[in-house]
């Protein structure tokens, strides 16, 4: 089975470098502007993702447009409601399965490096978690992440492999967001 791992933001491209500097608090950008930048960072990969998917490669994607909506909407900026936040990602390839790794902000804060980047405060993480739960529909699987990595891996790989099997059996068209 061919599979590739992608991660968003992809911090290697020009947009990704700007996002990286923003997350590391080296530059300031408007909330609206950085939201668009995160989306552009995904659109840069859209054609490549589509080609890989249509060729039968499974994509494992660490964060995607749903993070874009949840993090930006959690800022509670006037005008940046969920509908506004979704708009720039409309038309990107949609995932066949989505796993939300759930962890309390308290448990997350004990993990290595927490607090270094923008967004890594317990209050903001709570607001983001609420957004994720309100965006969730019944195609999402919520996975308890405050467990040893092997247990999280076992649960996700079982669910993911079942989904891959369903897609490989055919009849699952490539859909677009949203
Ligand atoms: N993030 C990630 C956003 O705010 N918008 C997005 O579209 C995406 C993909 O960036 F705080 C946030 C989520 C997180 C940070 O950190 C990226 P990681 O640890 O590299 O996922
Ligand atoms: Mg991080």
Coordinates of C-alpha atoms and ligand atoms in Angstrom, one line a residue:
X1 CA 0.0 0.0 0.0
X2 CA 1.5 3.3 -1.1
X3 CA 1.2 6.0 1.6
X4 CA 2.6 9.5 2.2
X5 CA 2.7 11.7 5.2
X6 CA 1.9 15.4 4.8
X7 CA 1.8 18.0 7.5
X8 CA 0.1 21.4 7.6
X9 CA 1.3 24.0 7.8
X10 CA 4.1 22.8 5.5
X11 CA 6.8 25.1 6.9
X12 CA 9.2 24.6 4.0
X13 CA 7.4 26.7 1.3
X14 CA 7.5 30.5 1.2
X15 CA 4.1 30.7 2.8
X16 CA 5.1 28.1 5.3
X17 CA 8.2 30.0 6.3
X18 CA 6.1 33.1 7.0
X19 CA 3.6 31.0 9.0
X20 CA 6.5 29.5 10.9
X21 CA 7.8 32.9 11.8
X22 CA 4.3 34.0 12.9
X23 CA 3.9 30.9 15.1
X24 CA 7.3 31.4 16.6
X25 CA 6.2 35.0 17.4
X26 CA 8.9 36.5 15.2
X27 CA 6.5 38.5 13.1
X28 CA 3.0 39.9 13.6
X29 CA 0.3 39.3 11.0
X30 CA -3.4 40.2 11.0
X31 CA -5.7 37.4 12.1
X32 CA -7.5 37.6 8.7
X33 CA -4.2 37.6 6.8
X34 CA -2.6 34.6 8.6
X35 CA -5.9 32.7 8.1
X36 CA -5.6 33.2 4.4
X37 CA -1.9 32.3 4.5
X38 CA -2.6 28.9 6.2
X39 CA -5.2 28.2 3.4
X40 CA -2.8 29.2 0.6
X41 CA -0.3 26.9 2.2
X42 CA -2.7 24.0 1.6
X43 CA -3.8 25.1 -1.9
X44 CA -0.1 24.9 -2.9
X45 CA -0.3 21.2 -2.3
X46 CA -3.8 20.6 -3.7
X47 CA -2.9 19.5 -7.2
X48 CA -0.2 17.1 -5.9
X49 CA -2.6 15.7 -3.3
X50 CA -5.3 15.1 -5.9
X51 CA -2.8 13.4 -8.3
X52 CA -1.5 11.1 -5.5
X53 CA -5.0 10.2 -4.3
X54 CA -6.3 9.4 -7.8
X55 CA -3.2 7.2 -8.3
X56 CA -4.2 5.2 -5.3
X57 CA -1.8 6.7 -2.7
X58 CA -3.1 7.0 0.8
X59 CA -2.4 10.4 2.3
X60 CA -1.9 10.7 6.1
X61 CA -2.3 14.4 6.9
X62 CA -1.3 15.9 10.2
X63 CA -3.7 18.9 10.5
X64 CA -5.8 20.2 7.6
X65 CA -8.4 22.8 6.9
X66 CA -10.4 21.8 10.1
X67 CA -7.5 23.1 12.2
X68 CA -7.6 26.3 10.1
X69 CA -11.3 26.8 11.0
X70 CA -11.0 25.8 14.6
X71 CA -8.0 27.9 15.5
X72 CA -9.2 31.0 13.6
X73 CA -12.8 30.8 14.9
X74 CA -11.5 30.3 18.4
X75 CA -9.9 33.8 18.2
X76 CA -13.5 35.2 18.4
X77 CA -12.6 38.1 16.1
X78 CA -15.6 40.0 14.8
X79 CA -16.2 39.0 11.2
X80 CA -14.2 35.8 11.4
X81 CA -17.1 33.4 12.1
X82 CA -17.0 29.8 11.1
X83 CA -18.5 30.4 7.7
X84 CA -15.9 33.1 6.9
X85 CA -13.1 30.7 8.2
X86 CA -14.3 27.8 6.0
X87 CA -14.6 29.8 2.8
X88 CA -10.9 29.9 1.5
X89 CA -10.6 26.1 1.8
X90 CA -13.7 25.3 -0.2
X91 CA -12.7 23.0 -3.1
X92 CA -9.7 21.4 -1.5
X93 CA -9.7 17.6 -1.5
X94 CA -11.8 16.3 1.4
X95 CA -10.5 13.6 3.7
X96 CA -12.2 10.2 3.8
X97 CA -11.7 9.8 7.5
X98 CA -10.8 12.4 10.1
X99 CA -9.4 11.7 13.6
X100 CA -9.6 14.3 16.3
X101 CA -7.0 13.6 18.9
X102 CA -8.6 14.8 22.1
X103 CA -6.5 15.8 25.1
X104 CA -7.2 18.2 28.0
X105 CA -5.2 21.5 27.9
X106 CA -3.8 20.5 31.3
X107 CA -2.4 17.2 29.9
X108 CA -1.2 18.9 26.7
X109 CA 0.7 21.5 28.8
X110 CA 2.8 18.7 30.3
X111 CA 4.1 17.7 26.9
X112 CA 7.5 18.7 25.6
X113 CA 7.8 22.2 24.2
X114 CA 4.3 23.4 25.1
X115 CA 4.1 27.1 25.5
X116 CA 6.9 28.1 23.1
X117 CA 4.6 28.9 20.1
X118 CA 1.7 31.2 19.6
X119 CA -1.6 29.5 20.5
X120 CA 0.0 27.3 23.1
X121 CA -1.8 28.7 26.2
X122 CA -4.3 26.6 28.1
X123 CA -7.1 29.2 27.7
X124 CA -6.8 29.4 24.0
X125 CA -6.4 25.6 23.7
X126 CA -9.7 25.3 25.6
X127 CA -11.4 27.6 23.1
X128 CA -10.0 25.6 20.2
X129 CA -11.2 22.3 21.7
X130 CA -14.7 23.7 22.0
X131 CA -14.5 24.8 18.3
X132 CA -13.4 21.4 17.2
X133 CA -16.2 19.7 19.1
X134 CA -18.8 22.1 17.6
X135 CA -17.4 21.5 14.0
X136 CA -17.5 17.8 14.5
X137 CA -20.0 15.7 12.6
X138 CA -20.5 11.9 12.7
X139 CA -17.7 11.3 10.1
X140 CA -15.1 12.4 12.7
X141 CA -13.6 9.9 15.1
X142 CA -12.6 11.3 18.4
X143 CA -9.6 9.5 19.8
X144 CA -8.4 9.9 23.4
X145 CA -4.9 11.1 23.1
X146 CA -3.8 11.2 26.7
X147 CA -2.5 7.6 26.5
X148 CA 0.8 6.0 25.5
X149 CA 1.6 6.6 21.9
X150 CA 1.3 2.8 21.2
X151 CA -2.3 2.8 22.3
X152 CA -3.2 5.8 20.2
X153 CA -1.4 4.3 17.3
X154 CA -3.2 1.0 17.6
X155 CA -6.6 2.6 17.6
X156 CA -6.0 5.0 14.8
X157 CA -4.3 2.4 12.5
X158 CA -7.1 0.0 12.9
X159 CA -9.8 2.6 12.0
X160 CA -7.6 4.1 9.2
X161 CA -6.8 0.7 7.6
X162 CA -10.5 -0.1 7.6
X163 CA -11.2 3.2 5.8
X164 CA -8.3 2.5 3.3
X165 CA -9.9 -0.9 2.6
X166 CA -13.2 0.7 2.0
X167 CA -11.7 3.2 -0.5
X168 CA -9.6 0.6 -2.3
X169 CA -12.7 -1.5 -2.8
X170 CA -13.9 1.3 -5.0
X171 CA -17.1 3.4 -5.0
X172 CA -15.7 6.1 -2.8
X173 CA -15.4 9.2 -5.0
X174 CA -12.8 11.9 -4.2
X175 CA -14.8 14.7 -2.7
X176 CA -14.1 18.4 -2.2
X177 CA -14.4 20.4 1.0
X178 CA -17.0 21.5 2.1
Ligands
LIG1 N1 -2.9 26.1 12.7 C1 -2.7 25.1 11.9 C2 -3.8 27.1 12.4 O1 -3.9 28.1 13.1 N2 -4.4 27.1 11.1 C3 -4.2 26.1 10.3 O2 -4.8 26.1 9.2 C4 -3.3 25.0 10.7 C5 -3.1 23.9 9.7 O3 -0.8 26.3 13.7 F1 -1.2 25.8 16.7 C6 -2.2 26.2 14.0 C7 -2.4 25.0 14.9 C8 -1.1 24.9 15.6 C9 -0.1 25.5 14.7 O4 1.3 23.7 14.9 C10 0.7 24.5 14.0 P1 1.8 22.2 14.7 O5 2.2 21.8 16.1 O6 2.9 22.2 13.8 O7 0.6 21.4 14.3
LIG2 MG1 2.7 22.3 17.8

